[in-house]
Amino acid sequence: MDIASLIGFLLGIGIITAAIATGGDVMLFVNLPSILIVIGGTFGVSLMRIPISDFLRSFGVLGKAFLNKREDPAVLIEEAVRLSDVARKNGLLALENETIENEFMRKGINLCVDGHDPAFVKKMLSQEINQMISRNEVGQDMWKGVGDLAPAMGMIGTLVGLVQMLANMSDPSSIGPAMAVALLTTLYGALIANCFALPIVDKLSKVMLYEKTNKELILETISGIQEGMNPKVLESLLNSYISDKKRKTDNE
Amino acid sequence: MDIASLIGFLLGIGIITAAIATGGDVMLFVNLPSILIVIGGTFGVSLMRIPISDFLRSFGVLGKAFLNKREDPAVLIEEAVRLSDVARKNGLLALENETIENEFMRKGINLCVDGHDPAFVKKMLSQEINQMISRNEVGQDMWKGVGDLAPAMGMIGTLVGLVQMLANMSDPSSIGPAMAVALLTTLYGALIANCFALPIVDKLSKVMLYEKTNKELILETISGIQEGMNPKVLESLLNSYISDKKRKTDNE
Amino acid sequence: MDIASLIGFLLGIGIITAAIATGGDVMLFVNLPSILIVIGGTFGVSLMRIPISDFLRSFGVLGKAFLNKREDPAVLIEEAVRLSDVARKNGLLALENETIENEFMRKGINLCVDGHDPAFVKKMLSQEINQMISRNEVGQDMWKGVGDLAPAMGMIGTLVGLVQMLANMSDPSSIGPAMAVALLTTLYGALIANCFALPIVDKLSKVMLYEKTNKELILETISGIQEGMNPKVLESLLNSYISDKKRKTDNE
Amino acid sequence: MDIASLIGFLLGIGIITAAIATGGDVMLFVNLPSILIVIGGTFGVSLMRIPISDFLRSFGVLGKAFLNKREDPAVLIEEAVRLSDVARKNGLLALENETIENEFMRKGINLCVDGHDPAFVKKMLSQEINQMISRNEVGQDMWKGVGDLAPAMGMIGTLVGLVQMLANMSDPSSIGPAMAVALLTTLYGALIANCFALPIVDKLSKVMLYEKTNKELILETISGIQEGMNPKVLESLLNSYISDKKRKTDNE
Amino acid sequence: MDIASLIGFLLGIGIITAAIATGGDVMLFVNLPSILIVIGGTFGVSLMRIPISDFLRSFGVLGKAFLNKREDPAVLIEEAVRLSDVARKNGLLALENETIENEFMRKGINLCVDGHDPAFVKKMLSQEINQMISRNEVGQDMWKGVGDLAPAMGMIGTLVGLVQMLANMSDPSSIGPAMAVALLTTLYGALIANCFALPIVDKLSKVMLYEKTNKELILETISGIQEGMNPKVLESLLNSYISDKKRKTDNE
């Protein structure tokens, strides 16, 4: 999943750059004050609209959109069945020596091994899921705001450029280039919103959905293990979380 | 239903092409870099915003919008009554030899014949309905995104073209044609969004609604057959799913 | 109600036509290819986005927006009280010979006379109300789509015209008229959306609301008659559906 | 409240007129056909989209937005406590001789004095509140429609003007003034929507909220009086409807 | 939190001013009638759409967006545990001599000390929370309205300027500067909406959320103290309101 996001980003930027390059000098499209007004203005106003802690955290969330690799739920189910099997045969404490790759599942199993009661374990893990969701929402809110602000800043920059151009029209030959520069901020704003901020928001909401499903599946596993559920029953229960094709069942 | 979609698409495209042709050279409207920037940019950014598996699946969903032929629910009800009649007279196992056209109904009947209990059969079939819905939603999400992105990419392309044109205004006679080319991306973006992506989204949501109604009708049928419901009662129950005119009743 | 809709439509069109006529030649605003591109494109794409059966039905719904005459609920209540009086004095079967103007009420009374039980009668009538609503929604969906598509098609037509004009700017005197023609599609799109399609949608939703209220009032009447409710009680119950001024009570 | 609305309206209009006047001849901005096309078109289409009875009623609602004076709930509470005191000491019938300023409260007290039971009184008063709300919503719907239609009509008028101007560009000196006139309809549309229709909608929704709160407070009062509630308890109950600062309590 | 908001505001304004300054004379962007039309018009119409009391109060709310400093919930929890400890050891009355920084908590504790029953205390405090929320919503509604009105007033100002410019095109050299002035109102409107009003709305909604969480935490504390809850249990209960990292627990 991660690579597609990166490829898509590079593809989008690449195609637009190529289209620019075939039309002439690429440097025509690089204008420092214009970049400053759009990016600086967008982040300045973002600092106004959200608390600084959320502002900083939203950059950490960025990596999730690009680099996140969804763990295959079928693998999680296999692991869950193995652990429930061990717990059934040798008791909950035997789980202490098992190697568990998934961090969230390991945390849950540790809580079981420590002897906490099921209600407490469930509350602790649910809370962690909720905090994962709210962290993700902070990121979505930030980048959604950027998606609104960048085009607005682009328009403001273009208006500034137009006013300056219109006030000094003594040299007709400078009108064209001045207007070209004025339009650059609108272009930057549209690029930032459509090729960066808004796709990030969409991707984050999907990453969150997948992660939430996986974590709920693990929560179900831990509850099942604590209740001493039959591994076969647990497997069929967990399989209802995923689609037909992805199941690794042996009932054929 | 399928043919109307195709006719509508060809009609829309045909009328616009005709309007273009009457105004002069059609080739004026074909510009490779412009096509590249709109289509390439749209799909590149789509890869960013949705996982690659969903991206690929959404093309398969396309066929559904154009080629899907809604099965007449009246025919399904006739079939349901026939099967319930057979089951009532000769028992559930007698259904094994019946030819059943509808795949979903055949699958449900097979589950009955295999002796699974009603709750299990219902759960299996409901899950299949849910997966049909979520597959459809993946397609709707993708094409809705395209409907947003294509005009945005069109605007970006036009801005790029305008900047290039404005920066080189030494030859006045080239201004017009350069601006014509710049406007082409906006035109492409508007065409892709309004004549392709957004109607697809609307059609998919309607196809899903019809398919869901049909499958729920079949689910009701299977439950009725397993409960040994009277065929007449089953018929009147199923008829409540469809409108007056479409019913094939014999109570006159 | 019907006449206001028609007057409003003619007034709107008339005022705009008058404004056009005072400004010069009306024929300036009639351009066949432009009309074709907007109307043809809009209906072509509409065929893509909704099934053909819904497409055709939505024209029948049009008449409802213009010609529908809301039956006065006070008249319905008078009728209901009269019928409940007859049923109370001479029994349900006596209703067979009564002349009932409202079709929906007649249908309900007939079901009572035929001896169907209250639950069945209620289910049959409720279903008819639901189908009336869904028929109306099909119309609203179609014309709402037209309200979105017509301006989009208008913009597409204008872009096509602009590209053609810009590519051939050798004769400066033709620029103005060519651009005038290009703008016509935008004008047509705005007129179709704002003076036809969107008001139709608003009117349909209001017509549906009134019709639904009337039919629910009749449903209440039929239930009351079957339960042998006192005509006076029935009257006060039905009066709660309508506003003070419209009531025809005799308790002064 | 009423005066602020009027002052705001005059301020808005005054500032814009002043800005116009400083820039030159005010009569430049008065153009009869343009006024006709925007106002006539807007009301013509409004007649299409809502029934004529609602259309007419919405003008009566206008006064409410400008002239409505919210009755101070603290005064209502004082009155309520006084009446509940009278009823407690001398019986419900003693209320017959009390002078009650608020019409809705007087109506409620009269229903009590006439000996109707609490459920009936409550139903009658609730119905009156609902009809007040629906009357207000009719007005909101009408003016919201005007807020959408006026800019659309303004755009249509400008397009008409542009087409006429572009078709006759033989006299370059007339282009500027013709375009100035064409832009007037857009200006009128924006003024009607933003300085009249949409603020009216906002004000109406707030007036309704206040009136509804007051009437619910009175409904609570009438119920309390009929139940013979202690005036002190009634006062503290009613005080929960309003903010701290506005309370007139004597418990210090 | 407060400083970030201010820094963000200054950063945004600073960057845009810098961009303007590098392009020439800053005074070019200051035009008194344009400022008057946008700011005066926006506040005039705001007076129309909301009652004058709400209008005035919304300026007081402004400070909250910039200067509000969120109290650390961990500090509140520490305080809560300390107070509950005191109450447990020495009785509720012993709380009278405790110094309590948070005003809302002090108010709650005073109500306890005064001997009011838990239901009354809870009702009083809940009501205060509701009034805090509605005060905040008044501010959000006002500034959201400004965010809509300022760009509309900007457009109206630009249209006025364009009409004046187009009507007097005898001196070509004045066209540019006149249009520059006309565009200024659009620029002002965009700046007010995007760099001031809309970020304020976002910030206010977040400030309210934090304040509400803190006050609910205090409400929980007061209830716990009145019920004589064990300080340890109270602590773990309150900790569920905040994230892992912020907790100050001693169970390691």
PDB file of C-alpha atoms in Angstrom, chain C residues 1 4-5 7-9 11-12 15-16 19-20 22-24 28-29 66 176-177 179-180 183-184 186-187 190-191 194-196 199-200 202-203 206 210 236 239-240 242-244 247, chain D residues 33 36-41 43-45 47-54 57 107 123-124 127-128 131 135 141 148-149 152-153 155-157 159-164 166-169:
ATOM      1  CA  MET C   1     -51.444  26.009  -6.615  1.00  0.00           C
ATOM      2  CA  ALA C   4     -49.116  29.941  -9.643  1.00  0.00           C
ATOM      3  CA  SER C   5     -46.436  27.549 -10.864  1.00  0.00           C
ATOM      4  CA  ILE C   7     -47.649  31.964 -13.928  1.00  0.00           C
ATOM      5  CA  GLY C   8     -44.295  32.000 -12.155  1.00  0.00           C
ATOM      6  CA  PHE C   9     -42.667  30.109 -15.013  1.00  0.00           C
ATOM      7  CA  LEU C  11     -43.367  35.493 -15.582  1.00  0.00           C
ATOM      8  CA  GLY C  12     -39.718  34.484 -15.194  1.00  0.00           C
ATOM      9  CA  ILE C  15     -39.294  39.126 -17.918  1.00  0.00           C
ATOM     10  CA  ILE C  16     -36.028  37.751 -19.233  1.00  0.00           C
ATOM     11  CA  ALA C  19     -35.172  42.358 -21.042  1.00  0.00           C
ATOM     12  CA  ILE C  20     -33.554  40.681 -24.048  1.00  0.00           C
ATOM     13  CA  THR C  22     -35.400  45.816 -25.184  1.00  0.00           C
ATOM     14  CA  GLY C  23     -31.684  45.273 -25.799  1.00  0.00           C
ATOM     15  CA  GLY C  24     -31.998  44.368 -29.449  1.00  0.00           C
ATOM     16  CA  LEU C  28     -29.352  36.828 -31.383  1.00  0.00           C
ATOM     17  CA  PHE C  29     -30.080  34.509 -28.475  1.00  0.00           C
ATOM     18  CA  PHE C  66     -47.288  22.255 -12.628  1.00  0.00           C
ATOM     19  CA  GLY C 176     -16.967  39.583 -30.516  1.00  0.00           C
ATOM     20  CA  PRO C 177     -19.791  37.681 -32.235  1.00  0.00           C
ATOM     21  CA  MET C 179     -17.588  34.959 -28.110  1.00  0.00           C
ATOM     22  CA  ALA C 180     -21.254  35.993 -27.905  1.00  0.00           C
ATOM     23  CA  LEU C 183     -21.488  32.491 -24.011  1.00  0.00           C
ATOM     24  CA  LEU C 184     -24.950  31.375 -25.136  1.00  0.00           C
ATOM     25  CA  THR C 186     -23.606  29.111 -20.406  1.00  0.00           C
ATOM     26  CA  LEU C 187     -26.744  31.247 -20.535  1.00  0.00           C
ATOM     27  CA  ALA C 190     -28.136  28.755 -16.207  1.00  0.00           C
ATOM     28  CA  LEU C 191     -31.689  29.258 -17.478  1.00  0.00           C
ATOM     29  CA  ASN C 194     -32.479  28.046 -12.302  1.00  0.00           C
ATOM     30  CA  CYS C 195     -35.752  28.727 -14.128  1.00  0.00           C
ATOM     31  CA  PHE C 196     -36.822  25.148 -14.739  1.00  0.00           C
ATOM     32  CA  PRO C 199     -37.735  25.031  -8.997  1.00  0.00           C
ATOM     33  CA  ILE C 200     -39.352  21.798 -10.233  1.00  0.00           C
ATOM     34  CA  ASP C 202     -38.535  22.237  -4.845  1.00  0.00           C
ATOM     35  CA  LYS C 203     -42.127  22.127  -6.016  1.00  0.00           C
ATOM     36  CA  LYS C 206     -43.687  20.267  -1.483  1.00  0.00           C
ATOM     37  CA  TYR C 210     -48.998  17.774   0.937  1.00  0.00           C
ATOM     38  CA  SER C 236     -61.102  16.245  16.318  1.00  0.00           C
ATOM     39  CA  ASN C 239     -58.337  18.311  12.687  1.00  0.00           C
ATOM     40  CA  SER C 240     -54.950  18.037  14.385  1.00  0.00           C
ATOM     41  CA  ILE C 242     -54.468  20.967   9.662  1.00  0.00           C
ATOM     42  CA  SER C 243     -54.118  24.560  10.813  1.00  0.00           C
ATOM     43  CA  ASP C 244     -56.741  26.474  12.818  1.00  0.00           C
ATOM     44  CA  ARG C 247     -61.003  23.829  10.125  1.00  0.00           C
TER      45      ARG C 247
ATOM     46  CA  PRO D  33     -34.352  46.748 -16.990  1.00  0.00           C
ATOM     47  CA  LEU D  36     -36.608  44.184 -13.443  1.00  0.00           C
ATOM     48  CA  ILE D  37     -34.654  41.159 -14.604  1.00  0.00           C
ATOM     49  CA  VAL D  38     -33.226  40.406 -11.140  1.00  0.00           C
ATOM     50  CA  ILE D  39     -36.219  41.181  -8.917  1.00  0.00           C
ATOM     51  CA  GLY D  40     -38.896  40.071 -11.393  1.00  0.00           C
ATOM     52  CA  GLY D  41     -37.022  36.910 -12.316  1.00  0.00           C
ATOM     53  CA  PHE D  43     -39.987  36.395  -7.624  1.00  0.00           C
ATOM     54  CA  GLY D  44     -41.305  34.743 -10.782  1.00  0.00           C
ATOM     55  CA  VAL D  45     -39.215  31.632 -10.164  1.00  0.00           C
ATOM     56  CA  LEU D  47     -43.740  31.461  -7.494  1.00  0.00           C
ATOM     57  CA  MET D  48     -42.758  28.322  -9.396  1.00  0.00           C
ATOM     58  CA  ARG D  49     -40.941  26.674  -6.528  1.00  0.00           C
ATOM     59  CA  ILE D  50     -43.372  27.278  -3.666  1.00  0.00           C
ATOM     60  CA  PRO D  51     -47.179  27.280  -3.469  1.00  0.00           C
ATOM     61  CA  ILE D  52     -48.753  30.734  -3.799  1.00  0.00           C
ATOM     62  CA  SER D  53     -50.157  30.674  -0.260  1.00  0.00           C
ATOM     63  CA  ASP D  54     -46.647  30.181   1.153  1.00  0.00           C
ATOM     64  CA  ARG D  57     -47.335  34.435   3.763  1.00  0.00           C
ATOM     65  CA  LYS D 107     -55.024  31.799  25.851  1.00  0.00           C
ATOM     66  CA  LYS D 123     -52.116  19.433  23.150  1.00  0.00           C
ATOM     67  CA  MET D 124     -53.820  22.659  22.057  1.00  0.00           C
ATOM     68  CA  GLN D 127     -50.074  22.541  18.367  1.00  0.00           C
ATOM     69  CA  GLU D 128     -50.008  26.339  18.357  1.00  0.00           C
ATOM     70  CA  GLN D 131     -47.836  26.017  13.754  1.00  0.00           C
ATOM     71  CA  ARG D 135     -45.129  29.447   9.620  1.00  0.00           C
ATOM     72  CA  ASP D 141     -37.605  28.590   2.899  1.00  0.00           C
ATOM     73  CA  ASP D 148     -30.035  31.404  -4.148  1.00  0.00           C
ATOM     74  CA  LEU D 149     -32.044  32.813  -7.029  1.00  0.00           C
ATOM     75  CA  ALA D 152     -28.364  33.297 -10.384  1.00  0.00           C
ATOM     76  CA  MET D 153     -30.669  35.880 -11.995  1.00  0.00           C
ATOM     77  CA  MET D 155     -25.559  36.114 -13.599  1.00  0.00           C
ATOM     78  CA  ILE D 156     -28.216  35.433 -16.229  1.00  0.00           C
ATOM     79  CA  GLY D 157     -28.718  39.192 -16.681  1.00  0.00           C
ATOM     80  CA  LEU D 159     -24.716  36.976 -19.597  1.00  0.00           C
ATOM     81  CA  VAL D 160     -27.580  38.523 -21.581  1.00  0.00           C
ATOM     82  CA  GLY D 161     -25.839  41.905 -21.460  1.00  0.00           C
ATOM     83  CA  LEU D 162     -22.484  40.431 -22.462  1.00  0.00           C
ATOM     84  CA  VAL D 163     -23.947  38.591 -25.431  1.00  0.00           C
ATOM     85  CA  GLN D 164     -25.624  41.801 -26.644  1.00  0.00           C
ATOM     86  CA  LEU D 166     -20.202  41.250 -27.852  1.00  0.00           C
ATOM     87  CA  ALA D 167     -22.490  40.949 -30.853  1.00  0.00           C
ATOM     88  CA  ASN D 168     -22.286  44.703 -31.553  1.00  0.00           C
ATOM     89  CA  MET D 169     -18.725  45.826 -31.061  1.00  0.00           C
TER      90      MET D 169
END
